Coordinates of C-alpha atoms and ligand atoms in Angstrom, one line a residue:
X12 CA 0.0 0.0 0.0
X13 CA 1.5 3.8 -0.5
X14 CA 0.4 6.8 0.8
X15 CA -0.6 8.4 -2.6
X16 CA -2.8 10.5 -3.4
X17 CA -3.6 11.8 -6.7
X18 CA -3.7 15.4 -7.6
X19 CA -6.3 16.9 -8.9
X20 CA -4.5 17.7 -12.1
X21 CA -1.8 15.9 -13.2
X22 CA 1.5 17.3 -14.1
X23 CA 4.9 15.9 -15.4
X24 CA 7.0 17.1 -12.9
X25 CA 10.0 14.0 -12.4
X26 CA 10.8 11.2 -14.0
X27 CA 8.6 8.5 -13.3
X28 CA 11.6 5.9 -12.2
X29 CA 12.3 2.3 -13.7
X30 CA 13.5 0.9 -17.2
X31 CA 12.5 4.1 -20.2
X32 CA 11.7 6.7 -17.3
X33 CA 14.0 9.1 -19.2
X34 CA 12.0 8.2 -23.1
X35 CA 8.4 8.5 -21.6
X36 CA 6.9 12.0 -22.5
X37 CA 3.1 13.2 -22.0
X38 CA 3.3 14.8 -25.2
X39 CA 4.0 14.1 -28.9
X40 CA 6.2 15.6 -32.0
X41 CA 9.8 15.7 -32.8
X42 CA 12.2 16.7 -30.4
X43 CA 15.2 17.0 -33.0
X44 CA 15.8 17.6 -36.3
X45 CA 17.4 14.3 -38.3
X46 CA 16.8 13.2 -41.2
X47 CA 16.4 9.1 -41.7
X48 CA 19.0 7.8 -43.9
X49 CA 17.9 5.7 -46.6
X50 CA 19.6 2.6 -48.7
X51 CA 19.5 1.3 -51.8
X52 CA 16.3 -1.3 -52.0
X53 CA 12.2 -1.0 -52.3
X54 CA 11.4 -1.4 -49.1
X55 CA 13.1 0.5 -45.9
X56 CA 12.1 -0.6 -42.4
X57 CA 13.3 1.5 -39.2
X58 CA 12.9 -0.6 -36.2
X59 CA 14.4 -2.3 -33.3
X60 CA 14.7 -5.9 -32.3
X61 CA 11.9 -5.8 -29.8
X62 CA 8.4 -8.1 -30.2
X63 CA 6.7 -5.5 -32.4
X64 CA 9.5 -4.5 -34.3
X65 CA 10.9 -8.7 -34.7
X66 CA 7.4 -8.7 -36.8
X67 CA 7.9 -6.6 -39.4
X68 CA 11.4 -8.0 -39.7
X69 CA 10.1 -11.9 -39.5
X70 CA 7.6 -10.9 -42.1
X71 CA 10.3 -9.4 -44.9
X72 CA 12.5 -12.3 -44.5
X73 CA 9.7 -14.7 -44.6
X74 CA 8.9 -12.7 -48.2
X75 CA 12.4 -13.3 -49.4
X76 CA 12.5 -16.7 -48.7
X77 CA 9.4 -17.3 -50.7
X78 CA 11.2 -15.9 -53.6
X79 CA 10.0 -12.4 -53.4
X80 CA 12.7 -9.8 -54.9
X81 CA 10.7 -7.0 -53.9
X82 CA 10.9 -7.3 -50.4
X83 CA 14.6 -7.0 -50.6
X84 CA 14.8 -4.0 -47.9
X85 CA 17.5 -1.8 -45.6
X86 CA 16.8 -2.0 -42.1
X87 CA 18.0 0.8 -39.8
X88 CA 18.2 0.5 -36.1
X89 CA 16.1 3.1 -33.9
X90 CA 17.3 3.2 -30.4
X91 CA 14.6 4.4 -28.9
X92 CA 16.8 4.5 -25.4
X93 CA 18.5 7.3 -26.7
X94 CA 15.4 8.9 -28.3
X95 CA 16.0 8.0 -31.9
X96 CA 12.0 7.5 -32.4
X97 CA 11.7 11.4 -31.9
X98 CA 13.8 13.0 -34.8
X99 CA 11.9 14.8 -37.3
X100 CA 12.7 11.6 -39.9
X101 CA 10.6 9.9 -37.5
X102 CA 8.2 11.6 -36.7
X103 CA 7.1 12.0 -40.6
X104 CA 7.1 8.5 -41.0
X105 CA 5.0 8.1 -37.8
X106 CA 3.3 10.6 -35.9
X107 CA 2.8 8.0 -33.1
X108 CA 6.7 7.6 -31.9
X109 CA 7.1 4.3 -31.8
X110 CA 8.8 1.4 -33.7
X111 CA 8.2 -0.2 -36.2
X112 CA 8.0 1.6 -39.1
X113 CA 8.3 0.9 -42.7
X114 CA 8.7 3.3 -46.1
X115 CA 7.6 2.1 -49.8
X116 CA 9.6 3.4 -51.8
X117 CA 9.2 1.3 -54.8
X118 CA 6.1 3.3 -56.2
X119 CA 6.0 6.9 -57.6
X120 CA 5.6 8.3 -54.3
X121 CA 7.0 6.9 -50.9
X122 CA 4.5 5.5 -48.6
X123 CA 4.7 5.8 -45.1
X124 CA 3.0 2.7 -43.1
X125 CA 3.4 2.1 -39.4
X126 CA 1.8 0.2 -36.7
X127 CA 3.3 -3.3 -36.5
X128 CA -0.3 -5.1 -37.7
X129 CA -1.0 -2.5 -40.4
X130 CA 2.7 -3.2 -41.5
X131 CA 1.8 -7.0 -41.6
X132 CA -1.5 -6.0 -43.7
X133 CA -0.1 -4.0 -45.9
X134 CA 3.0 -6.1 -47.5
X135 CA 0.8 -9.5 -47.1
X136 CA -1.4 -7.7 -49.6
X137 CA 1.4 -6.5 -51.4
X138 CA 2.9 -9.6 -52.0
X139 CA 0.1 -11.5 -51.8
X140 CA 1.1 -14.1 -49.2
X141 CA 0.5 -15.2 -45.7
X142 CA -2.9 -13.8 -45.5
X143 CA -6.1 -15.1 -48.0
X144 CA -7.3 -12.6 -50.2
X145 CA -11.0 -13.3 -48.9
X146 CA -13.1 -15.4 -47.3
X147 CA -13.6 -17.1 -43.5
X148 CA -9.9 -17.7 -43.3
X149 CA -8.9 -14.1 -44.3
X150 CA -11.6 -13.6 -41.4
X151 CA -10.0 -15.9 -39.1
X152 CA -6.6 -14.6 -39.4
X153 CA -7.1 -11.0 -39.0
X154 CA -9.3 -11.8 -35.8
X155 CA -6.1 -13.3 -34.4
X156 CA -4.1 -10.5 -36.1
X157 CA -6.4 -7.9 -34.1
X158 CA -6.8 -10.0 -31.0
X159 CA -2.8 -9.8 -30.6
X160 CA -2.8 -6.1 -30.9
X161 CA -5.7 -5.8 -28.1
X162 CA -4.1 -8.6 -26.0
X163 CA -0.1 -7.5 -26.3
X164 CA 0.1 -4.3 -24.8
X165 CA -1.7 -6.4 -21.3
X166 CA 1.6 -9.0 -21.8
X167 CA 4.0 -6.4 -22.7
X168 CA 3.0 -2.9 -20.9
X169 CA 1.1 -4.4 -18.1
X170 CA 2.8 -8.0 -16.9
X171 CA 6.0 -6.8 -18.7
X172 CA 6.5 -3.5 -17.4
X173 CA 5.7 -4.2 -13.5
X174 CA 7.5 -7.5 -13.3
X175 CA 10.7 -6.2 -15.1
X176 CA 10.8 -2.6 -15.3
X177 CA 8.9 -0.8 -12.8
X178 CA 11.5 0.7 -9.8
X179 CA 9.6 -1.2 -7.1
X180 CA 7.6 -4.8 -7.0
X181 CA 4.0 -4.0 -6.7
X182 CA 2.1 -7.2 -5.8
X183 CA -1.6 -5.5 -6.8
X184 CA 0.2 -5.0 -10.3
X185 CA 2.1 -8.2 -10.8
X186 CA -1.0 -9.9 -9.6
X187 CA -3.3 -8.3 -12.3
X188 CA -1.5 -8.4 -15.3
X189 CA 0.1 -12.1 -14.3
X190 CA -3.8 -13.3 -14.4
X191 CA -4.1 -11.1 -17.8
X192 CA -1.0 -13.1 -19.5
X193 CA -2.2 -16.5 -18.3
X194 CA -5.7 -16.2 -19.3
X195 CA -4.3 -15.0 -22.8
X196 CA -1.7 -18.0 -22.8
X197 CA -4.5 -20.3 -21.9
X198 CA -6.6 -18.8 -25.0
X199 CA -3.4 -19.8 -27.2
X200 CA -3.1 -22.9 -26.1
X201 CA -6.5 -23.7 -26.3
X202 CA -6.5 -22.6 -29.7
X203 CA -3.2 -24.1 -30.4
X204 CA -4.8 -27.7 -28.9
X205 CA -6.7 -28.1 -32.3
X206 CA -4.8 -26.1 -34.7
X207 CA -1.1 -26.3 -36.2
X208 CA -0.9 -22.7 -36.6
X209 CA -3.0 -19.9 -35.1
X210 CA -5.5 -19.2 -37.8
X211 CA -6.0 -22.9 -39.1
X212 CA -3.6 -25.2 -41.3
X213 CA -1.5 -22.3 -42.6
X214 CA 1.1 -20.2 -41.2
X215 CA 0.0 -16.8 -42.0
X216 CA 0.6 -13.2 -40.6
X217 CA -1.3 -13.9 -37.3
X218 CA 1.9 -16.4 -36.2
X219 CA 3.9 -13.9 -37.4
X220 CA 2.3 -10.9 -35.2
X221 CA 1.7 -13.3 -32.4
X222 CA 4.9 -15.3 -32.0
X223 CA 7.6 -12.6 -31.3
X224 CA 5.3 -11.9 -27.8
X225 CA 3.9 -15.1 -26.7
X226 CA 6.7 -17.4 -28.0
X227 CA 9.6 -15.0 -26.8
X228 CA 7.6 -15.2 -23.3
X229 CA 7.4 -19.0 -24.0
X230 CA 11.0 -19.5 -24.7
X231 CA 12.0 -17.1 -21.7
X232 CA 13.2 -14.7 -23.9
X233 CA 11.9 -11.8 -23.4
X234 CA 11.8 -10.7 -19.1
X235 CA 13.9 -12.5 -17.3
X236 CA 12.5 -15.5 -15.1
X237 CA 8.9 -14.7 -16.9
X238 CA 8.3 -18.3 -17.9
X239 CA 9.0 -20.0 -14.6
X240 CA 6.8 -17.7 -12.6
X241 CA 4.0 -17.8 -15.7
X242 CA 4.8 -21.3 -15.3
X243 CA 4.6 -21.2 -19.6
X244 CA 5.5 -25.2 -19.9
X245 CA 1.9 -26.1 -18.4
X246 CA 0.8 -24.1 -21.7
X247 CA 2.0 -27.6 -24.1
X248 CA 0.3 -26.7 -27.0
X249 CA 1.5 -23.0 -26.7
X250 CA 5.4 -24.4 -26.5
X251 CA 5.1 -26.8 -29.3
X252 CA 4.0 -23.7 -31.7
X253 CA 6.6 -21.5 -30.3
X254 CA 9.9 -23.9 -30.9
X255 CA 8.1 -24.8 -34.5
X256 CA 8.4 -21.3 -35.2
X257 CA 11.2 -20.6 -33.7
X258 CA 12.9 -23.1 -36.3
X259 CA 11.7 -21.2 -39.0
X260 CA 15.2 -19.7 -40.8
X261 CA 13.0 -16.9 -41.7
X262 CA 12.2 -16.7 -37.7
X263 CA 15.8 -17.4 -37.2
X264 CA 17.2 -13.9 -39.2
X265 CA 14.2 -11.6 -38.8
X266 CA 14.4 -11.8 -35.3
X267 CA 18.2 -10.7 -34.8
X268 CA 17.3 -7.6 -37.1
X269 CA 18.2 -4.1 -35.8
X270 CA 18.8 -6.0 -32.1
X271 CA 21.4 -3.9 -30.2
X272 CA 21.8 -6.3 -27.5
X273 CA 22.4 -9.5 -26.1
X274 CA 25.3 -12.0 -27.7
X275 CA 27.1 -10.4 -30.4
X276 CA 26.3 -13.2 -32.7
X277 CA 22.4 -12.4 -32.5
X278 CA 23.2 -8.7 -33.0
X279 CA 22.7 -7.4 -37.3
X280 CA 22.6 -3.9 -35.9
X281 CA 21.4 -2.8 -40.0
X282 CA 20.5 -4.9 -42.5
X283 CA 21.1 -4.1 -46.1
X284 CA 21.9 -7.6 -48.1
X285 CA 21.2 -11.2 -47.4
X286 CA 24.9 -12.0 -46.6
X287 CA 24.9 -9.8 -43.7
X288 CA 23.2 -12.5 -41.6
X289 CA 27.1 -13.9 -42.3
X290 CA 29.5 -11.4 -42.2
X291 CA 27.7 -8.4 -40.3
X292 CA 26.6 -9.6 -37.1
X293 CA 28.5 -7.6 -34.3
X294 CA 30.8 -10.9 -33.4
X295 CA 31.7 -10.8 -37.0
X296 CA 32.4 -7.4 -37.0
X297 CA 34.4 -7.5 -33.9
X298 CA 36.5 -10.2 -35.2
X299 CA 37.5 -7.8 -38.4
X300 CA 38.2 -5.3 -36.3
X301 CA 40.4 -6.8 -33.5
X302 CA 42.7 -8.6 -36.7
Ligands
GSH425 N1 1.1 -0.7 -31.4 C1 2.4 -0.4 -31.8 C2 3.3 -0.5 -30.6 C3 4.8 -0.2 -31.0 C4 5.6 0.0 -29.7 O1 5.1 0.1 -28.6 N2 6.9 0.1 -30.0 C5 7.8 0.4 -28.8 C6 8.9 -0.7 -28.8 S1 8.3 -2.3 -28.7 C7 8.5 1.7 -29.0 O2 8.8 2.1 -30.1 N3 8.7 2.4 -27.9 C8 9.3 3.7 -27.9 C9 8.6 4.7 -27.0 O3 7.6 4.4 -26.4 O4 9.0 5.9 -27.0 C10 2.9 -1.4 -32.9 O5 2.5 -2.6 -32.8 O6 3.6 -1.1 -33.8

């Protein structure tokens, strides 16, 4: 229990405390002017290795591997620690701050699309894969698309933020959102029980959007010590999805995309050509530099 007692007008006087305290803002716009650099292919993608920006990432390598040239694309790293999702480049590409985001540049104009599911939309329409063009199970999957969206942000923001981030262990917090991300496992794994992928038979674009969440959570990926105390391994169903997609080699390079962290050899800090999965990961790089 604290002591606290809300104003009755809020103000943004200090820091809030915990992990991102010095990125969180109450108000919007660019904070800097920077332009975004931009390389040499269709597509350009600025983003960060996190759940919602391993998605957009997943979903251009997944493209490529099916044989589509167009979805060759430069992929930039935003580090939104240091406030990289506020520049003015940024900011024009998405008004909302946050990463992922993705430019077209392949048409007459550039177009600008962000938010992680409307990313997934828009280049499964575009290419034409990983989500039917009509029909129950275009239905199906962007129900799943949408429910990950909805459900996320309880996993992520809410279970996420108070068992990892927040400055101090609330128990009425932890408690909340720990019943939040089991009830949403157990909807997974329900689903999961009768279906190889989430939608139905296919893999399609709700795996893809839900995967980089659940199945990092799954595979204790994502906060440490998550999947012991979610106890994830009662969720079977959930686990056998999550290491079937997890051996995707699409899976296996989108994922390390724009990541910043972590072992060297899971870092491509940018992406601009297929053999950088070989030669440009940071303990590659290191390598050529200490010689
Ligand atoms: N609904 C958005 C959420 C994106 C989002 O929250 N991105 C986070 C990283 S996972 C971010 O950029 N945070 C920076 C900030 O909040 O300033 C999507 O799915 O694209």
């Amino acid at each position: 229990m604290t002591d606290y007692v809300p104003p009755k007008v809020w103000t943004w006087e200090q820091p809030s405390g915990g992990q991102f305290a010095n990125i969180n803002r109450p108000i919007a716009g660019p904070t800097h002017e920077q332009a975004l650099p931009v390389g040499k292919h269709p597509l350009q993608l600025y983003s960060l290795a996190t759940p919602n920006g391993q998605k957009a990432a997943i979903m251009l390598e997944e493209l490529l591997a099916k044989g589509h040239g167009g979805a060759e694309y430069d992929a930039w790293p935003i580090r939104i620690g240091e406030g990289d999702q506020f520049s003015s480049g940024f900011v024009d590409i998405n008004p909302n701050s946050k990463i992922p985001a993705l430019v077209d540049r392949s048409g007459a104009e550039p177009v600008r699309v962000f938010e992680s599911g409307a990313i997934l939309v828009y280049l499964a329409e575009k290419f034409g894969e990983f989500l039917p063009a009509a029909g129950p199970q275009r239905a199906e999957t962007l129900s799943w698309l949408f429910w990950q969206m909805g459900s996320a942000p309880f996993l992520g923001g809410g279970f996420g933020h108070f068992f990892a981030y927040a400055p101090e262990k609330i128990e009425y917090a932890i408690n909340r959102y720990a019943m939040e991300a089991k009830r949403q496992f157990d909807v997974l794994n329900r689903r999961l029980k009768d279906s190889e992928y989430v939608a139905g038979g296919e893999y399609s674009i709700a795996d893809l959007a839900i995967w980089p969440w659940y199945g990092g959570v799954a595979l204790n990926r994502t906060y440490e010590g998550a999947g012991e105390f979610l106890a994830v391994h009662e969720y079977e169903h959930v686990m056998r999805w999550a290491k079937q997609i997890d051996a995707r080699p699409a899976v296996k390079r989108g994922r390390i995309v724009n990541k910043v962290t972590g072992d060297p050899s899971e870092q491509l800090h940018e992406r601009h050509d297929a053999s950088d999965f070989e030669l440009r990961t940071q303990d590659r790089l290191e390598t050529v530099e200490a010689v």
